[in-house]
Coordinates of C-alpha atoms and ligand atoms in Angstrom, one line a residue:
X61 CA 107.1 138.3 105.5
X62 CA 107.7 137.3 102.0
X63 CA 104.2 138.4 100.6
X64 CA 102.0 136.6 97.8
X65 CA 103.7 138.7 94.9
X66 CA 106.7 137.2 95.9
X67 CA 105.5 133.7 96.1
X68 CA 103.7 134.4 92.7
X69 CA 107.2 135.3 91.0
X70 CA 108.6 132.0 92.0
X71 CA 105.6 130.2 90.7
X72 CA 107.6 128.4 88.4
X73 CA 110.0 126.8 91.2
X74 CA 108.1 123.9 92.9
X75 CA 107.8 125.0 96.2
X76 CA 108.9 123.2 99.3
X77 CA 105.7 123.2 101.8
X78 CA 106.1 122.2 105.2
X79 CA 102.8 121.5 106.6
X80 CA 102.7 122.5 110.6
X81 CA 101.1 119.7 112.9
X82 CA 101.8 121.3 116.5
X83 CA 98.4 121.1 118.6
X84 CA 98.8 125.5 120.0
X85 CA 99.4 128.4 117.9
X86 CA 102.5 129.1 119.6
X87 CA 104.1 126.0 119.0
X88 CA 102.9 125.8 115.1
X89 CA 104.4 129.9 114.9
X90 CA 107.8 128.3 116.2
X91 CA 107.8 125.5 114.3
X92 CA 107.1 128.0 111.0
X93 CA 110.4 129.9 112.2
X94 CA 112.1 126.6 112.2
X95 CA 110.6 125.7 108.9
X96 CA 112.3 128.9 107.3
X97 CA 115.7 128.0 108.5
X98 CA 115.5 124.9 107.3
X99 CA 114.5 126.7 103.6
X100 CA 110.9 126.0 103.6
X101 CA 109.3 128.2 100.5
X102 CA 106.1 127.9 102.4
X103 CA 104.2 127.2 105.6
X104 CA 101.0 125.6 106.0
X105 CA 99.2 126.0 109.3
X106 CA 96.7 122.6 109.8
X107 CA 94.3 124.5 111.8
X108 CA 92.4 120.7 112.3
X109 CA 95.6 119.6 114.0
X110 CA 95.0 122.5 117.1
X111 CA 93.9 121.4 120.1
X112 CA 91.0 123.4 121.3
X113 CA 90.5 125.6 117.8
X114 CA 89.4 128.8 118.3
X115 CA 88.3 131.8 116.2
X116 CA 91.6 133.5 117.1
X117 CA 93.7 131.2 116.1
X118 CA 93.8 132.1 112.0
X119 CA 94.5 135.4 112.8
X120 CA 97.2 134.9 115.4
X121 CA 98.8 131.9 113.1
X122 CA 99.3 134.4 110.1
X123 CA 100.9 137.5 112.2
X124 CA 104.4 138.1 111.3
X125 CA 104.9 134.7 109.9
X126 CA 108.3 134.2 107.8
X127 CA 107.0 132.7 104.8
X128 CA 103.8 132.7 102.5
X129 CA 101.2 130.4 104.3
X130 CA 98.6 127.8 103.4
X131 CA 95.9 127.8 105.5
X132 CA 94.5 124.5 105.6
X133 CA 91.5 123.0 108.1
X134 CA 91.0 119.5 106.8
X135 CA 88.0 117.8 107.4
X136 CA 87.7 114.4 108.5
X137 CA 85.6 113.0 105.5
X138 CA 89.1 113.8 103.5
X139 CA 91.3 112.5 106.2
X140 CA 91.9 115.5 108.5
X141 CA 91.4 115.9 111.7
X142 CA 88.0 118.3 112.2
X143 CA 85.0 116.6 113.0
X144 CA 82.8 119.9 114.0
X145 CA 80.1 121.4 111.5
X146 CA 81.0 122.3 108.3
X147 CA 79.7 125.9 108.7
X148 CA 82.0 126.2 111.8
X149 CA 85.0 125.2 109.5
X150 CA 84.1 127.5 106.6
X151 CA 83.8 130.1 108.7
X152 CA 87.5 129.7 110.0
X153 CA 88.6 129.8 106.4
X154 CA 86.7 133.1 106.0
X155 CA 88.5 134.6 108.9
X156 CA 92.1 133.2 107.3
X157 CA 91.4 135.1 104.6
X158 CA 90.6 138.2 106.4
X159 CA 93.3 137.5 108.4
X160 CA 95.9 137.8 105.1
X161 CA 96.5 134.0 104.2
X162 CA 98.2 133.6 100.9
X163 CA 96.3 130.2 100.0
X164 CA 93.5 128.7 101.3
X165 CA 93.3 124.7 100.8
X166 CA 89.8 124.4 100.1
X167 CA 88.3 120.9 99.7
X168 CA 86.5 120.6 96.0
X169 CA 83.6 118.8 97.2
X170 CA 83.0 122.0 99.4
X171 CA 83.3 124.5 96.9
X172 CA 80.7 122.5 94.9
X173 CA 78.5 122.3 97.2
X174 CA 78.2 126.1 97.6
X175 CA 78.7 127.9 94.5
X176 CA 79.3 131.1 96.1
X177 CA 81.8 130.1 98.7
X178 CA 85.1 130.9 96.4
X179 CA 83.9 134.2 95.7
X180 CA 82.8 134.5 99.2
X181 CA 86.1 133.8 100.6
X182 CA 87.6 136.4 97.3
X183 CA 85.6 139.1 98.8
X184 CA 87.4 138.7 102.9
X185 CA 90.4 139.2 100.5
X186 CA 91.1 139.5 97.1
X187 CA 94.9 138.4 96.6
X188 CA 93.8 134.9 98.3
X189 CA 94.8 132.3 96.1
X190 CA 92.6 128.9 96.3
X191 CA 94.0 125.4 96.5
X192 CA 91.0 123.1 95.4
X193 CA 91.9 120.1 96.7
X194 CA 90.8 116.2 96.7
X195 CA 92.0 113.6 99.2
X196 CA 91.4 110.0 99.1
X197 CA 93.1 108.0 101.9
X198 CA 91.9 104.5 100.2
X199 CA 90.6 104.2 96.9
X200 CA 92.7 103.6 94.2
X201 CA 94.0 106.1 91.6
X202 CA 91.2 108.3 91.2
X203 CA 89.9 109.5 87.5
X204 CA 92.4 112.2 87.4
X205 CA 90.9 113.4 84.0
X206 CA 87.7 113.9 85.9
X207 CA 88.5 115.5 88.8
X208 CA 90.5 118.0 86.8
X209 CA 87.5 119.1 84.5
X210 CA 85.7 119.4 87.9
X211 CA 88.6 121.7 89.6
X212 CA 89.0 123.4 86.5
X213 CA 85.7 124.8 86.1
X214 CA 86.1 126.5 89.3
X215 CA 87.6 129.8 89.4
X216 CA 91.0 128.7 91.5
X217 CA 94.5 128.8 91.2
X218 CA 96.0 125.7 91.8
X219 CA 94.4 121.9 91.9
X220 CA 95.8 119.4 94.2
X221 CA 95.0 115.6 94.2
X222 CA 95.8 113.1 96.8
X223 CA 95.7 109.6 96.9
X224 CA 96.8 106.2 98.5
X225 CA 99.6 104.4 96.2
X226 CA 99.1 100.7 96.2
X227 CA 102.9 100.4 94.0
X228 CA 105.4 102.8 92.6
X229 CA 103.6 102.9 89.7
X230 CA 101.2 105.3 91.5
X231 CA 103.9 107.9 92.0
X232 CA 104.1 108.2 88.3
X233 CA 100.4 108.2 88.1
X234 CA 100.5 111.5 90.6
X235 CA 103.4 112.6 88.1
X236 CA 101.2 112.2 85.2
X237 CA 98.3 114.5 87.1
X238 CA 100.6 117.5 87.1
X239 CA 101.5 117.0 83.7
X240 CA 97.7 117.0 82.3
X241 CA 96.4 119.8 84.9
X242 CA 95.4 123.0 82.9
X243 CA 96.7 125.3 86.1
X244 CA 99.6 124.9 88.7
X245 CA 98.8 121.5 90.2
X246 CA 100.0 119.1 93.1
X247 CA 99.6 115.7 92.7
X248 CA 101.0 113.1 95.7
X249 CA 100.9 109.2 96.2
X250 CA 100.2 108.7 99.6
X251 CA 102.2 106.1 101.4
X252 CA 105.7 104.4 101.5
X253 CA 105.2 103.0 97.8
X254 CA 104.6 106.8 96.6
X255 CA 107.5 108.5 98.1
X256 CA 108.9 109.1 94.2
X257 CA 105.6 111.3 93.8
X258 CA 107.0 113.7 96.7
X259 CA 110.8 113.7 95.4
X260 CA 110.0 113.9 91.6
X261 CA 107.6 117.0 92.0
X262 CA 109.9 119.3 90.5
X263 CA 110.8 116.7 87.4
X264 CA 106.9 117.8 86.6
X265 CA 107.0 121.6 87.0
X266 CA 103.9 120.7 90.2
X267 CA 103.3 124.2 91.9
X268 CA 104.5 122.0 95.2
X269 CA 105.7 119.3 97.2
X270 CA 105.2 118.6 101.1
X271 CA 107.8 117.7 103.7
X272 CA 108.0 117.6 107.3
X273 CA 110.1 119.7 109.6
X274 CA 110.8 116.1 111.5
X275 CA 110.1 112.8 111.9
X276 CA 106.8 112.4 113.5
X277 CA 105.5 115.7 112.3
X278 CA 104.1 114.6 109.0
X279 CA 100.4 115.3 107.8
X280 CA 100.5 112.3 105.7
X281 CA 101.7 108.8 105.5
X282 CA 104.9 108.6 103.3
X283 CA 106.2 112.2 104.3
X284 CA 109.4 112.1 104.1
X285 CA 111.6 115.1 106.4
X286 CA 113.1 118.4 104.5
X287 CA 116.5 116.6 105.3
X288 CA 115.2 113.5 103.6
X289 CA 114.1 115.2 100.8
X290 CA 117.6 116.8 100.5
X291 CA 119.4 113.3 100.8
X292 CA 117.3 112.3 97.7
X293 CA 118.4 115.6 95.6
X294 CA 114.5 116.8 95.0
X295 CA 115.7 120.3 94.9
X296 CA 118.7 119.8 92.3
X297 CA 116.2 118.0 89.8
X298 CA 114.8 119.5 87.0
X299 CA 112.7 119.0 83.9
X300 CA 115.6 116.9 82.2
X301 CA 116.6 114.9 85.1
X302 CA 117.2 111.3 85.0
X303 CA 115.5 109.0 87.0
X304 CA 116.9 105.2 88.7
X305 CA 115.8 104.1 91.8
X306 CA 115.7 100.6 93.8
X307 CA 112.9 98.1 93.6
X308 CA 112.5 95.8 96.0
X309 CA 110.6 94.8 98.9
X310 CA 111.4 96.3 101.9
X311 CA 113.8 99.0 100.7
X312 CA 113.0 101.8 103.4
X313 CA 116.5 100.8 105.2
X314 CA 118.2 100.5 102.0
X315 CA 121.6 102.7 101.7
X316 CA 121.4 102.5 97.9
X317 CA 119.5 105.7 97.7
X318 CA 122.1 107.6 99.7
X319 CA 125.3 106.1 98.0
X320 CA 123.9 106.6 94.5
X321 CA 122.4 110.5 95.2
X322 CA 126.0 111.3 96.5
X323 CA 127.7 109.6 93.3
X324 CA 125.3 111.6 91.3
X325 CA 126.1 114.9 92.8
X326 CA 129.7 114.2 93.1
X327 CA 130.0 113.1 89.1
X328 CA 127.8 116.4 88.5
X329 CA 124.9 114.5 86.9
X330 CA 121.8 115.3 86.6
X331 CA 120.0 112.1 88.0
X332 CA 118.2 111.2 91.1
X333 CA 117.7 108.0 92.7
X334 CA 114.4 107.1 94.5
X335 CA 113.1 104.3 96.5
X336 CA 110.4 102.0 94.4
X337 CA 109.2 99.4 97.2
X338 CA 107.2 96.9 95.5
X339 CA 105.4 94.0 97.0
X340 CA 106.6 90.4 96.6
X341 CA 104.9 88.9 93.5
X342 CA 105.6 88.8 89.7
X343 CA 102.6 90.7 88.9
X344 CA 103.5 93.6 91.0
X345 CA 107.1 93.8 89.5
X346 CA 105.8 93.6 86.0
X347 CA 103.2 96.4 86.6
X348 CA 105.7 98.9 87.6
X349 CA 107.9 97.7 84.5
X350 CA 104.6 98.6 82.7
X351 CA 103.9 101.6 83.9
X352 CA 107.7 102.9 83.4
X353 CA 107.7 102.1 79.8
X354 CA 104.2 103.9 79.1
X355 CA 105.9 107.1 80.6
X356 CA 109.3 107.7 78.2
X357 CA 108.7 111.6 80.4
X358 CA 109.7 110.1 83.2
X359 CA 112.9 109.4 82.3
X360 CA 113.4 106.4 84.1
X361 CA 116.7 104.7 83.1
X362 CA 117.7 102.1 85.4
X363 CA 116.9 100.1 88.5
X364 CA 118.5 98.2 91.3
X365 CA 116.8 95.4 91.9
X366 CA 116.9 93.9 95.3
X367 CA 114.9 90.8 97.3
X368 CA 112.2 89.1 96.1
X369 CA 112.3 90.9 92.4
X370 CA 115.8 89.7 91.1
X371 CA 114.4 86.5 89.6
X372 CA 111.6 88.5 88.4
X373 CA 114.0 91.0 86.9
X374 CA 115.9 88.1 85.1
X375 CA 112.3 86.7 83.6
X376 CA 111.4 90.5 82.2
X377 CA 114.4 91.5 81.0
X378 CA 114.5 87.7 79.0
X379 CA 117.4 85.6 78.4
X380 CA 118.8 87.4 75.4
X381 CA 119.3 90.5 77.5
X382 CA 121.3 89.3 80.1
X383 CA 125.1 87.6 80.3
X384 CA 125.4 84.0 80.6
X385 CA 126.5 84.0 83.8
X386 CA 123.6 86.3 85.2
X387 CA 121.1 83.6 83.5
X388 CA 122.8 80.7 85.3
X389 CA 122.8 82.1 88.5
X390 CA 119.1 83.2 87.6
X391 CA 118.7 86.6 89.0
X392 CA 119.9 90.1 88.1
X393 CA 120.3 93.2 90.5
X394 CA 120.7 95.7 87.9
X395 CA 118.6 97.4 85.1
X396 CA 119.4 99.5 82.6
X397 CA 116.0 100.9 80.0
X398 CA 117.1 101.5 76.7
X399 CA 114.2 103.0 75.3
X400 CA 111.9 100.4 75.6
X401 CA 114.4 97.6 76.3
X402 CA 115.5 95.9 79.2
X403 CA 118.7 95.2 79.7
X404 CA 119.9 92.9 82.8
X405 CA 123.4 92.5 84.9
X406 CA 124.2 90.6 87.8
X407 CA 126.9 92.9 89.5
X408 CA 126.6 90.9 92.4
X409 CA 128.7 88.0 91.6
X410 CA 131.8 90.3 90.2
X411 CA 131.4 92.7 93.2
X412 CA 132.2 89.6 95.3
X413 CA 134.7 88.1 93.5
X414 CA 136.6 91.4 92.9
X415 CA 136.2 92.0 96.6
X416 CA 137.8 88.9 97.4
X417 CA 140.7 89.0 94.5
X418 CA 141.8 92.3 95.8
X419 CA 142.1 91.3 99.1
X420 CA 144.2 88.1 98.0
X421 CA 145.8 90.3 95.6
X422 CA 145.0 87.9 92.4
X423 CA 143.2 88.6 89.2
X424 CA 140.0 86.6 88.8
X425 CA 141.7 84.0 86.9
X426 CA 144.1 83.6 90.0
X427 CA 140.9 81.8 91.6
X428 CA 141.2 78.6 89.4
X429 CA 142.3 75.7 91.8
X430 CA 141.8 77.6 95.0
X431 CA 139.5 75.6 97.5
X432 CA 136.5 77.6 98.8
X433 CA 133.9 77.1 101.3
X434 CA 130.7 78.8 100.4
X435 CA 128.2 78.8 103.6
X436 CA 124.7 79.3 102.9
X437 CA 122.5 78.6 99.7
X438 CA 120.3 81.6 99.2
X439 CA 120.7 84.2 96.5
X440 CA 123.9 85.5 97.6
X441 CA 125.5 82.0 97.9
X442 CA 124.6 81.5 94.6
X443 CA 125.6 84.1 92.8
X444 CA 129.2 83.8 94.5
X445 CA 129.2 79.8 93.9
X446 CA 128.7 80.5 90.1
X447 CA 131.3 83.0 89.8
X448 CA 134.0 81.0 91.9
X449 CA 133.5 77.6 89.7
X450 CA 133.3 80.0 86.4
X451 CA 136.8 80.7 87.5
X452 CA 138.0 77.3 88.2
X453 CA 137.9 77.3 91.9
X454 CA 137.0 74.1 93.7
X455 CA 133.8 74.9 95.7
X456 CA 132.4 73.2 99.0
X457 CA 128.8 74.3 100.1
X458 CA 127.9 74.3 103.7
X459 CA 123.9 75.1 104.2
X460 CA 122.0 74.6 107.4
X461 CA 119.1 72.9 105.3
X462 CA 121.0 70.4 103.7
X463 CA 119.1 69.2 101.0
X464 CA 118.9 73.3 99.8
X465 CA 122.8 73.5 99.4
X466 CA 122.7 70.0 97.7
X467 CA 120.7 71.2 95.1
X468 CA 123.2 74.3 94.6
X469 CA 125.9 72.1 94.4
X470 CA 124.3 70.0 92.1
X471 CA 123.9 72.8 89.8
X472 CA 127.7 74.0 89.5
X473 CA 129.5 70.4 90.0
X474 CA 130.4 71.0 93.7
X475 CA 130.7 69.3 97.1
X476 CA 127.4 69.9 99.6
X477 CA 127.8 69.5 103.2
X478 CA 125.8 70.7 106.6
X479 CA 126.7 73.3 108.6
X480 CA 127.4 71.0 111.5
X481 CA 130.6 69.6 109.0
X482 CA 131.8 73.3 108.5
X483 CA 134.4 73.1 112.2
X484 CA 136.6 70.6 110.3
X485 CA 136.8 72.4 106.8
X486 CA 140.2 72.8 105.0
X487 CA 139.5 75.1 102.1
X488 CA 141.9 78.3 102.0
X489 CA 138.8 80.5 101.7
X490 CA 135.5 81.0 103.5
X491 CA 133.0 82.9 102.4
X492 CA 129.9 83.5 104.5
X493 CA 126.4 83.9 102.7
X494 CA 124.1 83.1 105.4
X495 CA 122.8 86.2 107.5
X496 CA 124.6 84.6 111.1
X497 CA 126.1 87.4 112.7
X498 CA 123.9 90.1 110.8
X499 CA 122.2 93.2 113.0
X500 CA 121.2 92.7 115.2
X501 CA 122.1 88.9 116.1
X502 CA 125.8 90.1 116.1
X503 CA 126.7 87.4 118.5
X504 CA 125.9 84.4 116.0
X505 CA 128.6 83.4 114.0
X506 CA 128.5 80.3 111.7
X507 CA 132.1 79.5 112.5
X508 CA 133.6 79.5 116.2
X509 CA 137.4 78.6 115.7
X510 CA 139.3 79.0 112.4
X511 CA 140.6 76.0 111.2
X512 CA 144.3 76.0 110.5
X513 CA 143.8 75.7 106.5
X514 CA 141.7 78.6 106.1
X515 CA 144.0 82.1 105.3
X516 CA 141.2 84.3 103.7
X517 CA 137.7 84.7 105.3
X518 CA 135.3 86.9 103.7
X519 CA 131.8 87.5 105.0
X520 CA 129.2 89.1 102.8
X521 CA 127.6 90.9 105.8
X522 CA 128.0 94.4 105.9
X523 CA 126.3 95.4 109.2
X524 CA 128.6 95.5 111.2
X525 CA 131.1 95.8 109.1
X526 CA 133.6 93.1 111.4
X527 CA 131.3 90.1 112.2
X528 CA 132.1 88.1 115.3
X529 CA 133.3 85.4 112.1
X530 CA 135.6 87.8 110.8
X531 CA 136.9 89.1 114.3
X532 CA 137.9 85.3 115.0
X533 CA 139.6 85.0 111.5
X534 CA 141.5 88.2 112.0
X535 CA 142.8 87.0 115.7
X536 CA 143.8 83.6 113.6
X537 CA 145.8 85.8 111.6
X538 CA 143.7 85.2 108.3
X539 CA 143.1 88.0 105.6
X540 CA 139.3 89.1 106.4
X541 CA 136.9 91.1 104.2
X542 CA 133.9 92.6 104.3
X543 CA 130.5 92.7 102.7
X544 CA 131.0 96.4 102.7
X545 CA 134.0 96.0 99.8
X546 CA 131.1 93.5 97.9
X547 CA 128.1 96.3 98.6
X548 CA 130.3 99.5 97.4
X549 CA 131.8 97.4 94.3
X550 CA 128.0 96.1 92.9
X551 CA 126.7 99.4 93.5
X552 CA 129.9 101.3 91.5
X553 CA 129.0 98.8 88.7
X554 CA 125.8 99.7 88.5
X555 CA 126.5 103.8 88.6
X556 CA 128.7 102.8 85.3
X557 CA 126.5 100.6 83.7
X558 CA 124.0 103.3 83.8
X559 CA 125.9 106.6 83.2
X560 CA 128.9 105.7 81.5
X561 CA 130.8 107.5 84.0
X562 CA 133.8 106.4 86.2
X563 CA 132.0 105.8 89.5
X564 CA 133.3 108.1 92.4
X565 CA 133.8 104.8 95.1
X566 CA 135.5 106.8 97.4
X567 CA 132.4 108.9 98.1
X568 CA 130.1 106.0 97.7
X569 CA 132.3 104.0 100.3
X570 CA 132.3 107.2 102.8
X571 CA 128.4 107.4 102.2
X572 CA 128.0 103.6 102.9
X573 CA 130.7 104.0 106.0
X574 CA 128.5 107.1 107.5
X575 CA 125.2 105.6 107.2
X576 CA 126.4 102.3 108.9
X577 CA 127.8 104.5 111.9
X578 CA 124.5 105.6 112.0
X579 CA 122.5 102.4 112.5
Ligands
NAP136 P1 118.6 84.1 101.6 O1 118.7 83.6 100.2 O2 117.3 84.5 102.6 O3 119.8 83.2 102.4 C1 120.2 83.0 103.6 C2 121.1 81.7 103.6 O4 121.2 82.1 105.5 C3 120.3 80.9 103.7 O5 121.3 79.6 103.6 C4 120.0 80.2 105.0 O6 120.0 78.6 105.3 C5 121.0 80.7 105.6 N1 120.6 80.9 107.4 C6 119.6 82.0 107.5 N2 119.7 82.0 109.0 C7 120.6 80.9 109.6 C8 121.1 80.8 110.7 N3 120.3 81.2 111.8 N4 121.6 79.6 111.0 C9 122.3 79.3 109.9 N5 122.1 79.3 108.3 C10 121.0 80.4 108.4 O7 119.1 85.4 101.8 P2 121.0 86.3 100.5 O8 120.3 87.0 99.9 O9 121.4 85.0 99.9 O10 122.0 87.0 101.8 C11 122.4 86.0 102.9 C12 123.5 87.3 103.5 O11 124.3 87.8 102.1 C13 123.2 88.1 104.3 O12 123.6 88.3 105.4 C14 123.4 89.2 103.4 O13 123.5 90.6 104.1 C15 124.9 89.0 102.4 N6 124.5 90.3 101.3 C16 125.4 91.0 101.1 C17 125.7 91.7 99.8 C18 126.5 92.4 99.9 O14 126.3 93.1 98.9 N7 127.8 92.7 100.5 C19 124.6 91.2 98.7 C20 123.5 90.4 98.9 C21 123.6 89.2 100.1 P3 118.6 77.8 104.8 O15 118.6 77.5 103.4 O16 119.0 76.9 106.0 O17 117.3 78.7 105.3

């Protein structure tokens, strides 16, 4: 067993703690060995998850443990499952101390209610380390200064503050708590919005961060699995790591973290990319940006922006800090933070134009005079219509909601029609910017039979890689372009804007293909 001494020696390294939530001591012990094999540094035995919890459980769990262990018996009042009397709960912790637990997680309110509690636990086991904890599953960010003051007036070794995140700015608040703590600390913002606080624990030198053994075995909302933590390079981060992320809603299924983290690893950059789920609304977007600007120590240097914040991002960056075509499109998908200045780009339009031009073997200028039918009138269509018009293509828009299509067409001096007119289309190029045919509705297609005039079909959808529209176009002898090329192009452009390095496109493409194969 790696003893407490070993643990102390590595106390400067943030520990990966795997909570064990199995229903029996035997299953929990087995899971402890699995956690060890997965590379955990510490396991946490959650007594409150055991069904039929008995006095022998602490000793049973702690014998021949493969890793240093925290013993926790979280009461229902702090989000745990133990609903019995407080005296019984504390007696179990005392038994755990006696059985040689390396750490005991003790709630701050329990320690304050009984001034002699910590000393009495130490009498059972002088080497035991006390983690003083405070968990709040509902309230906003706690008064951390006050909680830390109360914790530090007690003779413990680690402070732990956990609270529910309302937006990704709360992940920064958690990281600030670790920085403010006089002793080693764990601070986590629970829920999807706070996930960055888990990934970035090492950046602020936290005592530890938690990850589950597998999906479904989480002990708190927002906890990633050990494998997901690795995919987010959590263990490659340190104090100087530069942080990037994707701000949007939802972002849980975004391919961007996998692609950018793989690219940073390939390029040997000390950088990490995290999900930053931000609910719709300009105020929510601005709240996060304000928090980033107030936390220069977090080294957040760039953001991918996705639905529904692309327009909010442009408004925040301000017209002077984005290129003219992005201003005309009215949306940006890339932000670079230079000090307190936000610079914005729309890498979607160039990504789409270049994907199309590469397939046709022409330069952007070669689009001049070509006839293009753009299907759709949403965000993607807008970026593509703007770009194609800019390079002199003759664009016609086709949209289900005709009035929306007409509005877009009027802005860029194009022709507008309803989707019902599409079968008669006589353009050389067709670009699908509707979501027709996208997973899971893969049998949909905006155009059943490809008219003879059409030579090139570009579907911006990348899931599936070959939509029904593209399959029809291929059979009709057209050149086809998948949305994957656009997706990789826009991500590669972001990488270059942020880092100044040549993007490892091959790796980025491979990761995207791998992710799509898993869907
Ligand atoms: P959006 O703003 O919501 O626009 C959706 C468009 O699809 C609208 O024109 C809408 O028509 C049309 N549409 C939706 N369902 C339809 C249906 N059942 N029948 C006919 N038309 C329908 O979305 P967006 O951001 O522009 O994205 C649109 C597509 O572009 C998505 O498939 C997305 O995968 C793709 N995209 C790809 C990339 C990439 O990197 N490859 C990047 C961005 C977007 P109405 O106006 O009538 O509602």
